[in-house]
JSON list of C-alpha atoms in Angstrom, two decimals:
[
{"chain": "A", "resi": 1, "resn": "UNK", "atom": "CA", "xyz": [-15.34, 211.07, -113.89]},
{"chain": "A", "resi": 2, "resn": "UNK", "atom": "CA", "xyz": [-12.43, 208.63, -113.70]},
{"chain": "A", "resi": 3, "resn": "UNK", "atom": "CA", "xyz": [-12.19, 205.54, -115.90]},
{"chain": "A", "resi": 4, "resn": "UNK", "atom": "CA", "xyz": [-10.20, 203.61, -113.31]},
{"chain": "A", "resi": 5, "resn": "UNK", "atom": "CA", "xyz": [-12.05, 201.33, -110.88]},
{"chain": "A", "resi": 6, "resn": "UNK", "atom": "CA", "xyz": [-12.84, 202.64, -107.42]},
{"chain": "A", "resi": 7, "resn": "UNK", "atom": "CA", "xyz": [-12.90, 200.42, -104.32]},
{"chain": "A", "resi": 8, "resn": "UNK", "atom": "CA", "xyz": [-14.21, 201.26, -100.85]},
{"chain": "A", "resi": 9, "resn": "UNK", "atom": "CA", "xyz": [-13.24, 199.11, -97.86]},
{"chain": "A", "resi": 10, "resn": "UNK", "atom": "CA", "xyz": [-15.58, 199.31, -94.88]},
{"chain": "A", "resi": 11, "resn": "UNK", "atom": "CA", "xyz": [-15.28, 197.92, -91.36]},
{"chain": "A", "resi": 12, "resn": "UNK", "atom": "CA", "xyz": [-16.66, 199.12, -88.05]},
{"chain": "A", "resi": 13, "resn": "UNK", "atom": "CA", "xyz": [-13.71, 201.12, -86.71]},
{"chain": "A", "resi": 14, "resn": "UNK", "atom": "CA", "xyz": [-11.74, 201.71, -89.94]},
{"chain": "A", "resi": 15, "resn": "UNK", "atom": "CA", "xyz": [-8.67, 200.99, -87.83]},
{"chain": "A", "resi": 16, "resn": "UNK", "atom": "CA", "xyz": [-7.51, 197.50, -88.83]},
{"chain": "A", "resi": 17, "resn": "UNK", "atom": "CA", "xyz": [-8.90, 195.31, -91.62]},
{"chain": "A", "resi": 18, "resn": "UNK", "atom": "CA", "xyz": [-10.10, 198.08, -93.93]},
{"chain": "A", "resi": 19, "resn": "UNK", "atom": "CA", "xyz": [-6.89, 200.07, -93.47]},
{"chain": "A", "resi": 20, "resn": "UNK", "atom": "CA", "xyz": [-4.73, 197.02, -94.19]},
{"chain": "A", "resi": 21, "resn": "UNK", "atom": "CA", "xyz": [-6.82, 196.22, -97.28]},
{"chain": "A", "resi": 22, "resn": "UNK", "atom": "CA", "xyz": [-6.55, 199.80, -98.53]},
{"chain": "A", "resi": 23, "resn": "UNK", "atom": "CA", "xyz": [-2.79, 199.71, -97.91]},
{"chain": "A", "resi": 24, "resn": "UNK", "atom": "CA", "xyz": [-2.40, 196.47, -99.87]},
{"chain": "A", "resi": 25, "resn": "UNK", "atom": "CA", "xyz": [-4.49, 197.77, -102.77]},
{"chain": "A", "resi": 26, "resn": "UNK", "atom": "CA", "xyz": [-2.57, 201.06, -102.96]},
{"chain": "A", "resi": 27, "resn": "UNK", "atom": "CA", "xyz": [0.71, 199.16, -102.80]},
{"chain": "A", "resi": 28, "resn": "UNK", "atom": "CA", "xyz": [-0.15, 196.52, -105.39]},
{"chain": "A", "resi": 29, "resn": "UNK", "atom": "CA", "xyz": [-2.24, 198.62, -107.82]},
{"chain": "A", "resi": 30, "resn": "UNK", "atom": "CA", "xyz": [-0.39, 201.91, -107.66]},
{"chain": "A", "resi": 31, "resn": "UNK", "atom": "CA", "xyz": [-2.57, 204.59, -109.17]},
{"chain": "A", "resi": 32, "resn": "UNK", "atom": "CA", "xyz": [-4.53, 202.14, -111.36]},
{"chain": "A", "resi": 33, "resn": "UNK", "atom": "CA", "xyz": [-7.31, 201.88, -108.74]},
{"chain": "A", "resi": 34, "resn": "UNK", "atom": "CA", "xyz": [-8.93, 204.60, -106.65]},
{"chain": "A", "resi": 35, "resn": "UNK", "atom": "CA", "xyz": [-8.86, 203.43, -103.02]},
{"chain": "A", "resi": 36, "resn": "UNK", "atom": "CA", "xyz": [-11.07, 204.52, -100.12]},
{"chain": "A", "resi": 37, "resn": "UNK", "atom": "CA", "xyz": [-11.70, 203.18, -96.63]},
{"chain": "A", "resi": 38, "resn": "UNK", "atom": "CA", "xyz": [-14.20, 204.12, -93.95]},
{"chain": "A", "resi": 39, "resn": "UNK", "atom": "CA", "xyz": [-15.90, 202.87, -90.81]},
{"chain": "A", "resi": 40, "resn": "UNK", "atom": "CA", "xyz": [-19.44, 202.85, -89.47]},
{"chain": "A", "resi": 41, "resn": "UNK", "atom": "CA", "xyz": [-18.08, 203.86, -86.04]},
{"chain": "A", "resi": 42, "resn": "UNK", "atom": "CA", "xyz": [-14.48, 205.02, -86.66]},
{"chain": "A", "resi": 43, "resn": "UNK", "atom": "CA", "xyz": [-11.92, 204.54, -83.94]},
{"chain": "A", "resi": 44, "resn": "UNK", "atom": "CA", "xyz": [-9.52, 207.18, -82.63]},
{"chain": "A", "resi": 45, "resn": "UNK", "atom": "CA", "xyz": [-6.47, 205.76, -84.40]},
{"chain": "A", "resi": 46, "resn": "UNK", "atom": "CA", "xyz": [-5.28, 202.87, -86.52]},
{"chain": "A", "resi": 47, "resn": "UNK", "atom": "CA", "xyz": [-4.54, 199.67, -84.63]},
{"chain": "A", "resi": 48, "resn": "UNK", "atom": "CA", "xyz": [-0.79, 199.75, -83.83]},
{"chain": "A", "resi": 49, "resn": "UNK", "atom": "CA", "xyz": [-0.52, 196.00, -84.49]},
{"chain": "A", "resi": 50, "resn": "UNK", "atom": "CA", "xyz": [-1.98, 196.52, -87.98]},
{"chain": "A", "resi": 51, "resn": "UNK", "atom": "CA", "xyz": [0.54, 199.30, -88.61]},
{"chain": "A", "resi": 52, "resn": "UNK", "atom": "CA", "xyz": [3.39, 197.08, -87.43]},
{"chain": "A", "resi": 53, "resn": "UNK", "atom": "CA", "xyz": [2.23, 194.05, -89.43]},
{"chain": "A", "resi": 54, "resn": "UNK", "atom": "CA", "xyz": [1.99, 196.12, -92.61]},
{"chain": "A", "resi": 55, "resn": "UNK", "atom": "CA", "xyz": [5.41, 197.73, -91.97]},
{"chain": "A", "resi": 56, "resn": "UNK", "atom": "CA", "xyz": [6.89, 194.22, -91.84]},
{"chain": "A", "resi": 57, "resn": "UNK", "atom": "CA", "xyz": [5.96, 193.79, -95.53]},
{"chain": "A", "resi": 58, "resn": "UNK", "atom": "CA", "xyz": [7.12, 197.26, -96.49]},
{"chain": "A", "resi": 59, "resn": "UNK", "atom": "CA", "xyz": [3.75, 199.04, -96.49]},
{"chain": "A", "resi": 60, "resn": "UNK", "atom": "CA", "xyz": [3.45, 202.24, -94.45]},
{"chain": "A", "resi": 61, "resn": "UNK", "atom": "CA", "xyz": [-0.08, 203.05, -93.27]},
{"chain": "A", "resi": 62, "resn": "UNK", "atom": "CA", "xyz": [0.97, 205.44, -90.48]},
{"chain": "A", "resi": 63, "resn": "UNK", "atom": "CA", "xyz": [-0.40, 208.44, -92.38]},
{"chain": "A", "resi": 64, "resn": "UNK", "atom": "CA", "xyz": [-3.94, 207.01, -92.53]},
{"chain": "A", "resi": 65, "resn": "UNK", "atom": "CA", "xyz": [-6.70, 207.97, -90.11]},
{"chain": "A", "resi": 66, "resn": "UNK", "atom": "CA", "xyz": [-10.05, 206.32, -89.38]},
{"chain": "A", "resi": 67, "resn": "UNK", "atom": "CA", "xyz": [-12.83, 208.02, -91.35]},
{"chain": "A", "resi": 68, "resn": "UNK", "atom": "CA", "xyz": [-16.62, 207.95, -91.04]},
{"chain": "A", "resi": 69, "resn": "UNK", "atom": "CA", "xyz": [-18.55, 206.07, -93.69]},
{"chain": "A", "resi": 70, "resn": "UNK", "atom": "CA", "xyz": [-20.56, 208.45, -95.87]},
{"chain": "A", "resi": 71, "resn": "UNK", "atom": "CA", "xyz": [-23.15, 207.81, -98.55]},
{"chain": "A", "resi": 72, "resn": "UNK", "atom": "CA", "xyz": [-20.97, 209.92, -100.87]},
{"chain": "A", "resi": 73, "resn": "UNK", "atom": "CA", "xyz": [-18.06, 207.49, -100.47]},
{"chain": "A", "resi": 74, "resn": "UNK", "atom": "CA", "xyz": [-20.34, 204.56, -101.35]},
{"chain": "A", "resi": 75, "resn": "UNK", "atom": "CA", "xyz": [-21.88, 206.40, -104.30]},
{"chain": "A", "resi": 76, "resn": "UNK", "atom": "CA", "xyz": [-18.41, 207.25, -105.66]},
{"chain": "A", "resi": 77, "resn": "UNK", "atom": "CA", "xyz": [-17.20, 203.62, -105.50]},
{"chain": "A", "resi": 78, "resn": "UNK", "atom": "CA", "xyz": [-17.60, 200.82, -108.04]},
{"chain": "A", "resi": 79, "resn": "UNK", "atom": "CA", "xyz": [-16.88, 198.05, -105.54]},
{"chain": "A", "resi": 80, "resn": "UNK", "atom": "CA", "xyz": [-17.75, 198.17, -101.83]},
{"chain": "A", "resi": 81, "resn": "UNK", "atom": "CA", "xyz": [-16.03, 195.56, -99.67]},
{"chain": "A", "resi": 82, "resn": "UNK", "atom": "CA", "xyz": [-17.43, 195.17, -96.18]},
{"chain": "A", "resi": 83, "resn": "UNK", "atom": "CA", "xyz": [-15.60, 193.50, -93.33]},
{"chain": "A", "resi": 84, "resn": "UNK", "atom": "CA", "xyz": [-18.01, 193.09, -90.47]},
{"chain": "A", "resi": 85, "resn": "UNK", "atom": "CA", "xyz": [-19.91, 196.38, -90.69]},
{"chain": "A", "resi": 86, "resn": "UNK", "atom": "CA", "xyz": [-23.26, 194.58, -90.82]},
{"chain": "A", "resi": 87, "resn": "UNK", "atom": "CA", "xyz": [-26.23, 196.70, -91.79]},
{"chain": "A", "resi": 88, "resn": "UNK", "atom": "CA", "xyz": [-24.37, 199.99, -91.27]},
{"chain": "A", "resi": 89, "resn": "UNK", "atom": "CA", "xyz": [-23.21, 200.07, -94.88]},
{"chain": "A", "resi": 90, "resn": "UNK", "atom": "CA", "xyz": [-25.65, 201.82, -97.23]},
{"chain": "A", "resi": 91, "resn": "UNK", "atom": "CA", "xyz": [-26.66, 199.81, -100.29]},
{"chain": "A", "resi": 92, "resn": "UNK", "atom": "CA", "xyz": [-27.03, 201.51, -103.67]},
{"chain": "A", "resi": 93, "resn": "UNK", "atom": "CA", "xyz": [-28.25, 199.84, -106.86]},
{"chain": "A", "resi": 94, "resn": "UNK", "atom": "CA", "xyz": [-25.55, 199.27, -109.45]},
{"chain": "A", "resi": 95, "resn": "UNK", "atom": "CA", "xyz": [-22.73, 198.89, -106.93]},
{"chain": "A", "resi": 96, "resn": "UNK", "atom": "CA", "xyz": [-20.86, 195.64, -106.51]},
{"chain": "A", "resi": 97, "resn": "UNK", "atom": "CA", "xyz": [-20.78, 194.48, -102.90]},
{"chain": "A", "resi": 98, "resn": "UNK", "atom": "CA", "xyz": [-18.45, 191.88, -101.42]},
{"chain": "A", "resi": 99, "resn": "UNK", "atom": "CA", "xyz": [-18.40, 190.81, -97.80]},
{"chain": "A", "resi": 100, "resn": "UNK", "atom": "CA", "xyz": [-15.05, 189.53, -96.62]},
{"chain": "A", "resi": 101, "resn": "UNK", "atom": "CA", "xyz": [-15.34, 187.52, -93.41]},
{"chain": "A", "resi": 102, "resn": "UNK", "atom": "CA", "xyz": [-12.05, 188.34, -91.71]},
{"chain": "A", "resi": 103, "resn": "UNK", "atom": "CA", "xyz": [-11.06, 188.08, -88.07]},
{"chain": "A", "resi": 104, "resn": "UNK", "atom": "CA", "xyz": [-11.10, 191.44, -86.29]},
{"chain": "A", "resi": 105, "resn": "UNK", "atom": "CA", "xyz": [-7.54, 192.46, -85.29]},
{"chain": "A", "resi": 106, "resn": "UNK", "atom": "CA", "xyz": [-8.78, 194.76, -82.49]},
{"chain": "A", "resi": 107, "resn": "UNK", "atom": "CA", "xyz": [-6.92, 194.10, -79.26]},
{"chain": "A", "resi": 108, "resn": "UNK", "atom": "CA", "xyz": [-4.59, 191.53, -80.82]},
{"chain": "A", "resi": 109, "resn": "UNK", "atom": "CA", "xyz": [-0.80, 191.58, -80.94]},
{"chain": "A", "resi": 110, "resn": "UNK", "atom": "CA", "xyz": [1.15, 191.64, -84.18]},
{"chain": "A", "resi": 111, "resn": "UNK", "atom": "CA", "xyz": [1.65, 187.86, -84.14]},
{"chain": "A", "resi": 112, "resn": "UNK", "atom": "CA", "xyz": [-2.14, 187.42, -84.34]},
{"chain": "A", "resi": 113, "resn": "UNK", "atom": "CA", "xyz": [-2.53, 190.18, -86.96]},
{"chain": "A", "resi": 114, "resn": "UNK", "atom": "CA", "xyz": [-0.02, 188.68, -89.41]},
{"chain": "A", "resi": 115, "resn": "UNK", "atom": "CA", "xyz": [-2.36, 185.89, -90.64]},
{"chain": "A", "resi": 116, "resn": "UNK", "atom": "CA", "xyz": [-5.15, 188.47, -91.12]},
{"chain": "A", "resi": 117, "resn": "UNK", "atom": "CA", "xyz": [-2.74, 190.69, -93.09]},
{"chain": "A", "resi": 118, "resn": "UNK", "atom": "CA", "xyz": [-1.74, 187.74, -95.27]},
{"chain": "A", "resi": 119, "resn": "UNK", "atom": "CA", "xyz": [-5.35, 186.71, -95.90]},
{"chain": "A", "resi": 120, "resn": "UNK", "atom": "CA", "xyz": [-6.14, 190.28, -96.94]},
{"chain": "A", "resi": 121, "resn": "UNK", "atom": "CA", "xyz": [-3.19, 190.25, -99.37]},
{"chain": "A", "resi": 122, "resn": "UNK", "atom": "CA", "xyz": [-4.53, 187.05, -100.97]},
{"chain": "A", "resi": 123, "resn": "UNK", "atom": "CA", "xyz": [-7.99, 188.59, -101.36]},
{"chain": "A", "resi": 124, "resn": "UNK", "atom": "CA", "xyz": [-6.58, 191.84, -102.77]},
{"chain": "A", "resi": 125, "resn": "UNK", "atom": "CA", "xyz": [-4.61, 189.89, -105.38]},
{"chain": "A", "resi": 126, "resn": "UNK", "atom": "CA", "xyz": [-7.83, 188.09, -106.34]},
{"chain": "A", "resi": 127, "resn": "UNK", "atom": "CA", "xyz": [-9.66, 191.41, -106.56]},
{"chain": "A", "resi": 128, "resn": "UNK", "atom": "CA", "xyz": [-6.96, 192.82, -108.84]},
{"chain": "A", "resi": 129, "resn": "UNK", "atom": "CA", "xyz": [-7.40, 189.82, -111.15]},
{"chain": "A", "resi": 130, "resn": "UNK", "atom": "CA", "xyz": [-11.19, 190.37, -111.21]},
{"chain": "A", "resi": 131, "resn": "UNK", "atom": "CA", "xyz": [-10.67, 194.07, -111.97]},
{"chain": "A", "resi": 132, "resn": "UNK", "atom": "CA", "xyz": [-8.12, 193.12, -114.65]},
{"chain": "A", "resi": 133, "resn": "UNK", "atom": "CA", "xyz": [-5.46, 195.29, -113.04]},
{"chain": "A", "resi": 134, "resn": "UNK", "atom": "CA", "xyz": [-1.86, 194.10, -113.18]},
{"chain": "A", "resi": 135, "resn": "UNK", "atom": "CA", "xyz": [-0.03, 194.43, -109.85]},
{"chain": "A", "resi": 136, "resn": "UNK", "atom": "CA", "xyz": [2.76, 197.01, -109.96]},
{"chain": "A", "resi": 137, "resn": "UNK", "atom": "CA", "xyz": [4.52, 195.51, -106.91]},
{"chain": "A", "resi": 138, "resn": "UNK", "atom": "CA", "xyz": [5.47, 191.91, -106.19]},
{"chain": "A", "resi": 139, "resn": "UNK", "atom": "CA", "xyz": [5.06, 192.33, -102.45]}
]
């Protein structure tokens, strides 16, 4: 069992918001936090506008793929952050749940995804402070 915190990001398609959040957390926390992402109904691929928006800030998420949400992933996580998955996310006692109301980037161009990306960065930085993890990257 690991002593580092574990965070699971969940959205419907696991193709935009949750992938950007996971990318930010990996980038800013390094290996100090275990990072997972999943979707209740995973898409076929990551939203190209999300990939482009993250690349603009030096974060490469091209190697990520949408994954199905499993009870095992929830059980293995200390913090579960949902982003519009509604009731599809299983709830387990003892887990910390946060619901981040973020605009869905599906079908939007990169210019519309940038503010979502930036809002996610702000929330990730707040999460790191709550977890008492010092960022390893400035941006």
